PDB file of C-alpha atoms in Angstrom:
ATOM      1  CA  MET A   1      66.427 -15.767 -80.089  1.00  0.00           C
ATOM      2  CA  SER A   2      67.337 -15.363 -76.435  1.00  0.00           C
ATOM      3  CA  THR A   3      70.386 -13.683 -74.931  1.00  0.00           C
ATOM      4  CA  ASP A   4      70.276 -16.241 -72.081  1.00  0.00           C
ATOM      5  CA  PRO A   5      72.900 -19.013 -72.080  1.00  0.00           C
ATOM      6  CA  PRO A   6      71.760 -21.706 -74.501  1.00  0.00           C
ATOM      7  CA  LEU A   7      70.233 -24.892 -73.201  1.00  0.00           C
ATOM      8  CA  LYS A   8      72.547 -27.870 -73.281  1.00  0.00           C
ATOM      9  CA  GLU A   9      69.680 -30.299 -73.581  1.00  0.00           C
ATOM     10  CA  LEU A  10      66.097 -31.047 -72.608  1.00  0.00           C
ATOM     11  CA  ALA A  11      65.667 -34.733 -71.877  1.00  0.00           C
ATOM     12  CA  LEU A  12      62.898 -37.050 -70.734  1.00  0.00           C
ATOM     13  CA  HIS A  13      64.043 -40.308 -69.200  1.00  0.00           C
ATOM     14  CA  ASN A  14      61.699 -43.311 -69.127  1.00  0.00           C
ATOM     15  CA  ILE A  15      58.592 -41.232 -68.442  1.00  0.00           C
ATOM     16  CA  THR A  16      55.461 -43.145 -67.432  1.00  0.00           C
ATOM     17  CA  VAL A  17      52.161 -41.445 -66.602  1.00  0.00           C
ATOM     18  CA  ARG A  18      49.156 -43.314 -65.256  1.00  0.00           C
ATOM     19  CA  PHE A  19      45.720 -41.899 -64.547  1.00  0.00           C
ATOM     20  CA  GLY A  20      44.092 -44.584 -62.443  1.00  0.00           C
ATOM     21  CA  GLY A  21      44.039 -47.672 -64.641  1.00  0.00           C
ATOM     22  CA  LEU A  22      44.902 -45.732 -67.818  1.00  0.00           C
ATOM     23  CA  THR A  23      48.515 -45.531 -68.940  1.00  0.00           C
ATOM     24  CA  ALA A  24      48.884 -42.282 -70.897  1.00  0.00           C
ATOM     25  CA  LEU A  25      52.668 -42.534 -71.368  1.00  0.00           C
ATOM     26  CA  ASP A  26      54.616 -45.760 -71.057  1.00  0.00           C
ATOM     27  CA  ASP A  27      58.406 -45.560 -70.609  1.00  0.00           C
ATOM     28  CA  VAL A  28      58.926 -42.690 -73.075  1.00  0.00           C
ATOM     29  CA  SER A  29      62.386 -41.152 -73.489  1.00  0.00           C
ATOM     30  CA  LEU A  30      63.355 -38.181 -75.651  1.00  0.00           C
ATOM     31  CA  ARG A  31      66.428 -35.970 -75.954  1.00  0.00           C
ATOM     32  CA  VAL A  32      66.070 -32.569 -77.596  1.00  0.00           C
ATOM     33  CA  ALA A  33      69.302 -30.882 -78.659  1.00  0.00           C
ATOM     34  CA  PRO A  34      69.477 -27.068 -78.783  1.00  0.00           C
ATOM     35  CA  GLY A  35      68.217 -25.526 -82.005  1.00  0.00           C
ATOM     36  CA  ARG A  36      66.516 -28.694 -83.238  1.00  0.00           C
ATOM     37  CA  ILE A  37      62.908 -28.898 -84.405  1.00  0.00           C
ATOM     38  CA  VAL A  38      61.418 -32.076 -82.977  1.00  0.00           C
ATOM     39  CA  GLY A  39      57.945 -33.271 -83.924  1.00  0.00           C
ATOM     40  CA  VAL A  40      55.709 -35.463 -81.784  1.00  0.00           C
ATOM     41  CA  ILE A  41      53.040 -37.324 -83.743  1.00  0.00           C
ATOM     42  CA  GLY A  42      50.570 -40.130 -83.216  1.00  0.00           C
ATOM     43  CA  PRO A  43      46.863 -40.933 -83.325  1.00  0.00           C
ATOM     44  CA  ASN A  44      44.393 -39.200 -81.021  1.00  0.00           C
ATOM     45  CA  GLY A  45      44.941 -40.464 -77.498  1.00  0.00           C
ATOM     46  CA  ALA A  46      48.545 -41.473 -78.180  1.00  0.00           C
ATOM     47  CA  GLY A  47      49.884 -39.325 -75.325  1.00  0.00           C
ATOM     48  CA  LYS A  48      51.183 -36.284 -77.209  1.00  0.00           C
ATOM     49  CA  THR A  49      49.505 -33.622 -75.083  1.00  0.00           C
ATOM     50  CA  THR A  50      50.285 -35.560 -71.899  1.00  0.00           C
ATOM     51  CA  LEU A  51      53.964 -35.446 -72.869  1.00  0.00           C
ATOM     52  CA  PHE A  52      53.730 -31.665 -73.280  1.00  0.00           C
ATOM     53  CA  ASN A  53      51.943 -31.395 -69.928  1.00  0.00           C
ATOM     54  CA  VAL A  54      54.736 -33.337 -68.232  1.00  0.00           C
ATOM     55  CA  ILE A  55      57.353 -30.957 -69.656  1.00  0.00           C
ATOM     56  CA  CYS A  56      55.305 -27.957 -68.487  1.00  0.00           C
ATOM     57  CA  GLY A  57      54.686 -29.342 -65.003  1.00  0.00           C
ATOM     58  CA  PHE A  58      50.916 -29.685 -65.347  1.00  0.00           C
ATOM     59  CA  VAL A  59      51.202 -33.466 -64.971  1.00  0.00           C
ATOM     60  CA  ASN A  60      53.633 -35.229 -62.659  1.00  0.00           C
ATOM     61  CA  PRO A  61      55.047 -38.463 -64.060  1.00  0.00           C
ATOM     62  CA  THR A  62      54.282 -41.667 -62.208  1.00  0.00           C
ATOM     63  CA  SER A  63      57.877 -42.696 -62.832  1.00  0.00           C
ATOM     64  CA  GLY A  64      60.844 -41.425 -64.791  1.00  0.00           C
ATOM     65  CA  SER A  65      62.640 -38.086 -64.694  1.00  0.00           C
ATOM     66  CA  LEU A  66      63.511 -34.945 -66.656  1.00  0.00           C
ATOM     67  CA  THR A  67      66.781 -33.079 -67.020  1.00  0.00           C
ATOM     68  CA  LEU A  68      67.390 -29.524 -68.178  1.00  0.00           C
ATOM     69  CA  ASP A  69      70.897 -28.289 -68.947  1.00  0.00           C
ATOM     70  CA  GLY A  70      72.016 -31.732 -67.849  1.00  0.00           C
ATOM     71  CA  GLN A  71      70.631 -31.258 -64.333  1.00  0.00           C
ATOM     72  CA  PRO A  72      67.663 -33.013 -62.690  1.00  0.00           C
ATOM     73  CA  TRP A  73      64.591 -30.874 -63.235  1.00  0.00           C
ATOM     74  CA  ARG A  74      61.075 -30.850 -61.846  1.00  0.00           C
ATOM     75  CA  PRO A  75      59.108 -28.442 -64.045  1.00  0.00           C
ATOM     76  CA  ARG A  76      56.659 -25.994 -62.505  1.00  0.00           C
ATOM     77  CA  PRO A  77      54.208 -24.037 -64.687  1.00  0.00           C
ATOM     78  CA  HIS A  78      54.912 -20.673 -63.028  1.00  0.00           C
ATOM     79  CA  HIS A  79      58.672 -21.024 -63.649  1.00  0.00           C
ATOM     80  CA  LEU A  80      58.509 -21.772 -67.388  1.00  0.00           C
ATOM     81  CA  ASN A  81      58.683 -18.196 -68.637  1.00  0.00           C
ATOM     82  CA  ARG A  82      61.679 -17.441 -66.438  1.00  0.00           C
ATOM     83  CA  LEU A  83      63.459 -20.509 -67.827  1.00  0.00           C
ATOM     84  CA  GLY A  84      62.771 -19.456 -71.406  1.00  0.00           C
ATOM     85  CA  ILE A  85      60.110 -22.059 -72.183  1.00  0.00           C
ATOM     86  CA  ALA A  86      56.958 -20.932 -73.996  1.00  0.00           C
ATOM     87  CA  ARG A  87      53.951 -22.985 -75.073  1.00  0.00           C
ATOM     88  CA  THR A  88      50.978 -22.387 -77.304  1.00  0.00           C
ATOM     89  CA  LEU A  89      47.718 -24.256 -76.749  1.00  0.00           C
ATOM     90  CA  GLN A  90      45.595 -26.279 -79.176  1.00  0.00           C
ATOM     91  CA  GLY A  91      42.931 -23.584 -79.171  1.00  0.00           C
ATOM     92  CA  VAL A  92      43.287 -19.872 -78.556  1.00  0.00           C
ATOM     93  CA  GLY A  93      43.571 -18.614 -75.003  1.00  0.00           C
ATOM     94  CA  GLN A  94      43.557 -14.836 -75.189  1.00  0.00           C
ATOM     95  CA  PHE A  95      41.997 -12.690 -72.475  1.00  0.00           C
ATOM     96  CA  ALA A  96      38.764 -11.235 -73.866  1.00  0.00           C
ATOM     97  CA  GLY A  97      38.918  -8.037 -71.807  1.00  0.00           C
ATOM     98  CA  MET A  98      42.362  -7.063 -73.095  1.00  0.00           C
ATOM     99  CA  THR A  99      43.500  -5.789 -76.473  1.00  0.00           C
ATOM    100  CA  VAL A 100      45.620  -7.914 -78.767  1.00  0.00           C
ATOM    101  CA  LEU A 101      48.706  -5.887 -77.820  1.00  0.00           C
ATOM    102  CA  GLU A 102      48.007  -6.286 -74.100  1.00  0.00           C
ATOM    103  CA  ASN A 103      47.536 -10.028 -74.555  1.00  0.00           C
ATOM    104  CA  VAL A 104      50.914 -10.372 -76.243  1.00  0.00           C
ATOM    105  CA  MET A 105      52.609  -8.167 -73.650  1.00  0.00           C
ATOM    106  CA  VAL A 106      51.630 -10.755 -71.023  1.00  0.00           C
ATOM    107  CA  GLY A 107      54.258 -13.054 -72.520  1.00  0.00           C
ATOM    108  CA  ALA A 108      57.116 -10.524 -72.434  1.00  0.00           C
ATOM    109  CA  ARG A 109      59.900 -10.898 -69.889  1.00  0.00           C
ATOM    110  CA  ASN A 110      61.325  -7.371 -69.611  1.00  0.00           C
ATOM    111  CA  ARG A 111      60.523  -3.677 -69.361  1.00  0.00           C
ATOM    112  CA  HIS A 112      60.433  -3.247 -73.145  1.00  0.00           C
ATOM    113  CA  ALA A 113      57.260  -5.315 -73.288  1.00  0.00           C
ATOM    114  CA  GLU A 114      55.217  -3.040 -75.557  1.00  0.00           C
ATOM    115  CA  ARG A 115      57.943  -2.603 -78.163  1.00  0.00           C
ATOM    116  CA  GLU A 116      58.737  -6.315 -78.207  1.00  0.00           C
ATOM    117  CA  ALA A 117      55.051  -7.240 -78.360  1.00  0.00           C
ATOM    118  CA  LEU A 118      54.599  -5.044 -81.430  1.00  0.00           C
ATOM    119  CA  THR A 119      57.649  -6.660 -83.025  1.00  0.00           C
ATOM    120  CA  ALA A 120      56.214 -10.126 -82.376  1.00  0.00           C
ATOM    121  CA  LEU A 121      52.856  -9.105 -83.837  1.00  0.00           C
ATOM    122  CA  GLU A 122      54.601  -7.755 -86.933  1.00  0.00           C
ATOM    123  CA  ARG A 123      56.557 -10.992 -87.302  1.00  0.00           C
ATOM    124  CA  CYS A 124      53.284 -12.915 -87.212  1.00  0.00           C
ATOM    125  CA  GLY A 125      51.597 -10.554 -89.674  1.00  0.00           C
ATOM    126  CA  VAL A 126      48.937  -9.248 -87.293  1.00  0.00           C
ATOM    127  CA  ALA A 127      50.309  -5.918 -86.019  1.00  0.00           C
ATOM    128  CA  ARG A 128      47.335  -4.068 -87.522  1.00  0.00           C
ATOM    129  CA  TYR A 129      45.090  -5.768 -84.965  1.00  0.00           C
ATOM    130  CA  ALA A 130      47.098  -4.518 -81.956  1.00  0.00           C
ATOM    131  CA  GLY A 131      44.282  -2.298 -80.680  1.00  0.00           C
ATOM    132  CA  ALA A 132      41.477  -4.779 -81.321  1.00  0.00           C
ATOM    133  CA  HIS A 133      39.955  -7.225 -78.865  1.00  0.00           C
ATOM    134  CA  PRO A 134      40.687 -10.836 -79.834  1.00  0.00           C
ATOM    135  CA  GLY A 135      37.156 -12.132 -79.330  1.00  0.00           C
ATOM    136  CA  ALA A 136      35.970 -10.274 -82.440  1.00  0.00           C
ATOM    137  CA  LEU A 137      38.735 -11.605 -84.704  1.00  0.00           C
ATOM    138  CA  PRO A 138      38.747 -14.648 -87.025  1.00  0.00           C
ATOM    139  CA  TYR A 139      40.141 -17.878 -85.605  1.00  0.00           C
ATOM    140  CA  ALA A 140      43.187 -17.926 -87.894  1.00  0.00           C
ATOM    141  CA  ILE A 141      44.152 -14.413 -86.777  1.00  0.00           C
ATOM    142  CA  ARG A 142      43.821 -15.445 -83.144  1.00  0.00           C
ATOM    143  CA  LYS A 143      46.135 -18.393 -83.793  1.00  0.00           C
ATOM    144  CA  ARG A 144      48.763 -15.957 -85.068  1.00  0.00           C
ATOM    145  CA  ILE A 145      48.279 -13.824 -81.958  1.00  0.00           C
ATOM    146  CA  GLU A 146      48.840 -16.923 -79.817  1.00  0.00           C
ATOM    147  CA  LEU A 147      52.128 -17.488 -81.655  1.00  0.00           C
ATOM    148  CA  ALA A 148      53.147 -13.860 -81.142  1.00  0.00           C
ATOM    149  CA  ARG A 149      52.523 -14.171 -77.411  1.00  0.00           C
ATOM    150  CA  ALA A 150      54.860 -17.163 -77.285  1.00  0.00           C
ATOM    151  CA  LEU A 151      57.541 -15.533 -79.446  1.00  0.00           C
ATOM    152  CA  VAL A 152      57.644 -12.289 -77.447  1.00  0.00           C
ATOM    153  CA  ALA A 153      59.211 -14.198 -74.551  1.00  0.00           C
ATOM    154  CA  LYS A 154      62.195 -14.995 -76.817  1.00  0.00           C
ATOM    155  CA  PRO A 155      62.019 -18.613 -75.695  1.00  0.00           C
ATOM    156  CA  ARG A 156      64.909 -21.023 -75.721  1.00  0.00           C
ATOM    157  CA  ILE A 157      62.338 -23.802 -76.118  1.00  0.00           C
ATOM    158  CA  LEU A 158      59.130 -23.133 -78.066  1.00  0.00           C
ATOM    159  CA  MET A 159      56.396 -25.731 -77.579  1.00  0.00           C
ATOM    160  CA  LEU A 160      53.701 -25.695 -80.264  1.00  0.00           C
ATOM    161  CA  ASP A 161      50.574 -27.778 -79.600  1.00  0.00           C
ATOM    162  CA  GLU A 162      48.725 -28.289 -82.912  1.00  0.00           C
ATOM    163  CA  PRO A 163      49.442 -24.772 -84.228  1.00  0.00           C
ATOM    164  CA  ALA A 164      48.084 -25.604 -87.707  1.00  0.00           C
ATOM    165  CA  GLY A 165      44.622 -26.543 -86.443  1.00  0.00           C
ATOM    166  CA  GLY A 166      41.967 -24.476 -88.238  1.00  0.00           C
ATOM    167  CA  LEU A 167      44.417 -22.939 -90.713  1.00  0.00           C
ATOM    168  CA  ASP A 168      44.069 -23.102 -94.496  1.00  0.00           C
ATOM    169  CA  PRO A 169      46.890 -24.382 -96.760  1.00  0.00           C
ATOM    170  CA  ASP A 170      48.405 -20.927 -97.340  1.00  0.00           C
ATOM    171  CA  GLU A 171      48.430 -20.217 -93.614  1.00  0.00           C
ATOM    172  CA  ILE A 172      50.040 -23.596 -92.926  1.00  0.00           C
ATOM    173  CA  ARG A 173      52.805 -22.810 -95.425  1.00  0.00           C
ATOM    174  CA  TRP A 174      53.349 -19.470 -93.681  1.00  0.00           C
ATOM    175  CA  LEU A 175      53.500 -21.293 -90.342  1.00  0.00           C
ATOM    176  CA  GLY A 176      56.104 -23.720 -91.672  1.00  0.00           C
ATOM    177  CA  THR A 177      58.318 -20.845 -92.781  1.00  0.00           C
ATOM    178  CA  LEU A 178      57.983 -19.180 -89.385  1.00  0.00           C
ATOM    179  CA  ILE A 179      58.901 -22.370 -87.517  1.00  0.00           C
ATOM    180  CA  LYS A 180      62.001 -22.912 -89.650  1.00  0.00           C
ATOM    181  CA  GLU A 181      63.128 -19.308 -89.215  1.00  0.00           C
ATOM    182  CA  VAL A 182      62.340 -18.896 -85.518  1.00  0.00           C
ATOM    183  CA  GLY A 183      65.915 -19.682 -84.495  1.00  0.00           C
ATOM    184  CA  THR A 184      65.285 -21.639 -81.317  1.00  0.00           C
ATOM    185  CA  THR A 185      64.540 -25.164 -80.125  1.00  0.00           C
ATOM    186  CA  VAL A 186      61.021 -26.223 -81.145  1.00  0.00           C
ATOM    187  CA  LEU A 187      58.832 -29.065 -79.929  1.00  0.00           C
ATOM    188  CA  LEU A 188      55.894 -29.529 -82.293  1.00  0.00           C
ATOM    189  CA  VAL A 189      52.763 -31.616 -81.723  1.00  0.00           C
ATOM    190  CA  GLU A 190      50.850 -31.656 -84.999  1.00  0.00           C
ATOM    191  CA  HIS A 191      48.457 -33.725 -87.123  1.00  0.00           C
ATOM    192  CA  HIS A 192      49.283 -32.005 -90.435  1.00  0.00           C
ATOM    193  CA  MET A 193      51.889 -34.419 -91.722  1.00  0.00           C
ATOM    194  CA  ASP A 194      53.063 -32.226 -94.604  1.00  0.00           C
ATOM    195  CA  LEU A 195      53.986 -29.533 -92.076  1.00  0.00           C
ATOM    196  CA  VAL A 196      55.716 -31.987 -89.738  1.00  0.00           C
ATOM    197  CA  MET A 197      57.719 -33.605 -92.528  1.00  0.00           C
ATOM    198  CA  SER A 198      58.804 -30.270 -93.992  1.00  0.00           C
ATOM    199  CA  VAL A 199      60.037 -28.551 -90.818  1.00  0.00           C
ATOM    200  CA  CYS A 200      61.237 -31.218 -88.368  1.00  0.00           C
ATOM    201  CA  ASP A 201      64.784 -32.465 -87.907  1.00  0.00           C
ATOM    202  CA  GLU A 202      63.545 -35.424 -85.885  1.00  0.00           C
ATOM    203  CA  ILE A 203      60.161 -36.992 -85.142  1.00  0.00           C
ATOM    204  CA  LEU A 204      58.949 -39.037 -82.175  1.00  0.00           C
ATOM    205  CA  VAL A 205      55.964 -41.288 -82.899  1.00  0.00           C
ATOM    206  CA  LEU A 206      53.670 -42.307 -80.045  1.00  0.00           C
ATOM    207  CA  ASP A 207      50.993 -44.993 -80.124  1.00  0.00           C
ATOM    208  CA  PHE A 208      48.900 -45.882 -77.076  1.00  0.00           C
ATOM    209  CA  GLY A 209      51.390 -44.005 -74.909  1.00  0.00           C
ATOM    210  CA  ARG A 210      54.466 -45.864 -76.151  1.00  0.00           C
ATOM    211  CA  SER A 211      57.288 -44.622 -78.341  1.00  0.00           C
ATOM    212  CA  ILE A 212      57.236 -46.735 -81.502  1.00  0.00           C
ATOM    213  CA  ALA A 213      59.712 -44.764 -83.616  1.00  0.00           C
ATOM    214  CA  LEU A 214      62.198 -41.909 -83.435  1.00  0.00           C
ATOM    215  CA  GLY A 215      64.085 -40.640 -86.456  1.00  0.00           C
ATOM    216  CA  THR A 216      64.376 -38.200 -89.320  1.00  0.00           C
ATOM    217  CA  PRO A 217      61.321 -37.456 -91.479  1.00  0.00           C
ATOM    218  CA  GLY A 218      62.677 -39.807 -94.142  1.00  0.00           C
ATOM    219  CA  GLU A 219      63.170 -42.619 -91.653  1.00  0.00           C
ATOM    220  CA  ILE A 220      59.725 -42.112 -90.149  1.00  0.00           C
ATOM    221  CA  SER A 221      57.960 -42.080 -93.520  1.00  0.00           C
ATOM    222  CA  GLU A 222      59.533 -45.444 -94.395  1.00  0.00           C
ATOM    223  CA  ASN A 223      58.960 -47.093 -91.001  1.00  0.00           C
ATOM    224  CA  PRO A 224      56.353 -49.881 -91.336  1.00  0.00           C
ATOM    225  CA  ARG A 225      55.269 -49.605 -87.690  1.00  0.00           C
ATOM    226  CA  VAL A 226      54.457 -45.933 -88.214  1.00  0.00           C
ATOM    227  CA  THR A 227      52.630 -46.699 -91.437  1.00  0.00           C
ATOM    228  CA  GLU A 228      50.485 -49.258 -89.663  1.00  0.00           C
ATOM    229  CA  ALA A 229      49.817 -47.285 -86.485  1.00  0.00           C
ATOM    230  CA  TYR A 230      49.468 -43.764 -87.808  1.00  0.00           C
ATOM    231  CA  LEU A 231      49.318 -43.474 -91.557  1.00  0.00           C
ATOM    232  CA  GLY A 232      46.583 -46.082 -91.828  1.00  0.00           C
ATOM    233  CA  ALA A 233      48.083 -48.734 -94.090  1.00  0.00           C
ATOM    234  CA  PRO A 234      49.031 -52.296 -93.155  1.00  0.00           C
ATOM    235  CA  ALA A 235      52.705 -52.889 -92.464  1.00  0.00           C
TER     236      ALA A 235
END
């Protein structure tokens, strides 16, 4: 999507995060190749959002390191947009005093912000709401607006934090198509397993902060540790 030089790789190396006596991530490593769709799954409290927060610079790891383009990297939230990294949140975070179009323009990175914001809204099927205020719109529409705000930045890495939450089956199918066609690297935290299995090239499974599996959807679905920890059946 971006005209910037492509990322060589985003990598997390032996990341551990502790909050007092709680270990949220325990020696987690992950390499994300350009153009891949990588899912991160696990039960509630497994460390998925903490992993995203480490990548975005909202949480500093207790130990471990990150590399970007093969170089040591310490992420900072206010530098993400400039680096071509965009993230959606679990909920919807639009500014109530701004129109939908103005909200999406916040994510743009150049002087053609309005035109590109309208294009992103059209891509997400919500251009007709451009002049509305998001607070009056249904939740599912606001989720699409959140996606448009991320896409308008033309990110090299798109981080989606439970984008299917609150969506009906038709909307989830639409979301899956969008993710597959977005044309950039995607990191996806999601509980809807049908969506994860249908769009991801690779899946990382976390349980109590530890990585218990990493593989293709087929490998993950047949992994007994994943079945026991996440899918609810005994191994």
